[in-house]
Amino acid sequence: MPRSVGQHMARSIGLFQGLVALPALFILGEWALISLFETNIPIYDFITSTFNSIFAAGILFVLVVQHNITPSPAIILYFEVAKSGLATAVWLWLLLDSIFGPNRSYQRPPRGPRIARAGISVIVLLILFYPSLVYAKMEEKRSRAIEVDTEADQVQTQAEEDRGEREPLLG
């Protein structure tokens, strides 16, 4: 079945989501490995970079799976919920880190750049992740309405056929 313009738009947004998540995965994964093997880096930095790289890897995994199959609108909605949930988790972690994170560590950047990162991440979240979630929800709702209409037409057709069999042929 050919894809609509909206489906092509959603696939293109997925490409940009991957372009945002891929560098985050590599940079944070590298920092997690460095902080794992260095003795003078706090454990908080290891945990932060590990979990955020796992969230980014989850986004990329969902994108790869979503790109390689042609699922129903309900499954697409589940994928979009997963991607938006993982992106929201990254944003929440960045936000909470900028608010409550450690301040006096010599390896930690000052609070200003961390707040800027949280602000940039909310912009990315609002531009790239939530619109595709809203579109997937609208498509799922539309497909469900089409299915209900199709089922109602089938029931009506079946009732007309049954009524025709019950009436006498000559009268």
CSV table of C-alpha atoms in Angstrom, one decimal, residues 90-146:
chain,number,residue,atom,x,y,z
A,90,VAL,CA,16.5,12.2,28.8
A,91,TRP,CA,15.0,15.7,29.1
A,92,LEU,CA,13.8,15.0,32.7
A,93,TRP,CA,17.3,13.7,33.6
A,94,LEU,CA,18.9,16.8,32.1
A,95,LEU,CA,16.5,19.1,33.9
A,96,LEU,CA,16.8,17.4,37.2
A,97,ASP,CA,20.6,17.3,36.8
A,98,SER,CA,20.7,21.0,36.2
A,99,ILE,CA,18.5,21.7,39.2
A,100,PHE,CA,19.7,19.2,41.8
A,101,GLY,CA,23.0,17.9,40.4
A,102,PRO,CA,26.3,18.2,42.2
A,103,ASN,CA,27.8,21.6,41.9
A,104,ARG,CA,31.2,21.6,43.6
A,105,SER,CA,33.0,18.8,41.7
A,106,TYR,CA,36.0,20.0,39.7
A,107,GLN,CA,35.0,17.8,36.7
A,108,ARG,CA,31.4,19.2,36.6
A,109,PRO,CA,30.6,22.1,34.3
A,110,PRO,CA,28.9,25.1,35.9
A,111,ARG,CA,25.2,25.2,36.3
A,112,GLY,CA,24.6,27.6,33.4
A,113,PRO,CA,25.6,25.3,30.5
A,114,ARG,CA,23.6,22.5,32.1
A,115,ILE,CA,20.5,24.7,32.2
A,116,ALA,CA,21.2,25.6,28.5
A,117,ARG,CA,21.4,21.9,27.6
A,118,ALA,CA,18.1,21.2,29.3
A,119,GLY,CA,16.5,24.2,27.5
A,120,ILE,CA,17.8,22.9,24.1
A,121,SER,CA,16.6,19.4,24.8
A,122,VAL,CA,13.0,20.7,25.5
A,123,ILE,CA,13.0,22.5,22.2
A,124,VAL,CA,14.2,19.3,20.4
A,125,LEU,CA,11.6,17.4,22.3
A,126,LEU,CA,8.8,19.8,21.2
A,127,ILE,CA,9.9,20.0,17.6
A,128,LEU,CA,11.0,16.4,16.8
A,129,PHE,CA,9.3,13.9,19.2
A,130,TYR,CA,5.9,15.2,20.3
A,131,PRO,CA,4.5,16.1,16.8
A,132,SER,CA,5.2,12.6,15.5
A,133,LEU,CA,3.4,11.2,18.6
A,134,VAL,CA,0.4,13.5,18.0
A,135,TYR,CA,0.3,12.5,14.3
A,136,ALA,CA,0.5,8.8,15.2
A,137,LYS,CA,-2.4,9.2,17.6
A,138,MET,CA,-4.5,10.9,15.0
A,139,GLU,CA,-3.7,8.2,12.4
A,140,GLU,CA,-4.6,5.5,14.9
A,141,LYS,CA,-7.9,7.2,15.7
A,142,ARG,CA,-8.7,7.6,12.0
A,143,SER,CA,-7.9,4.0,11.2
A,144,ARG,CA,-10.1,2.9,14.1
A,145,ALA,CA,-13.0,5.0,12.8
A,146,ILE,CA,-12.5,3.5,9.3
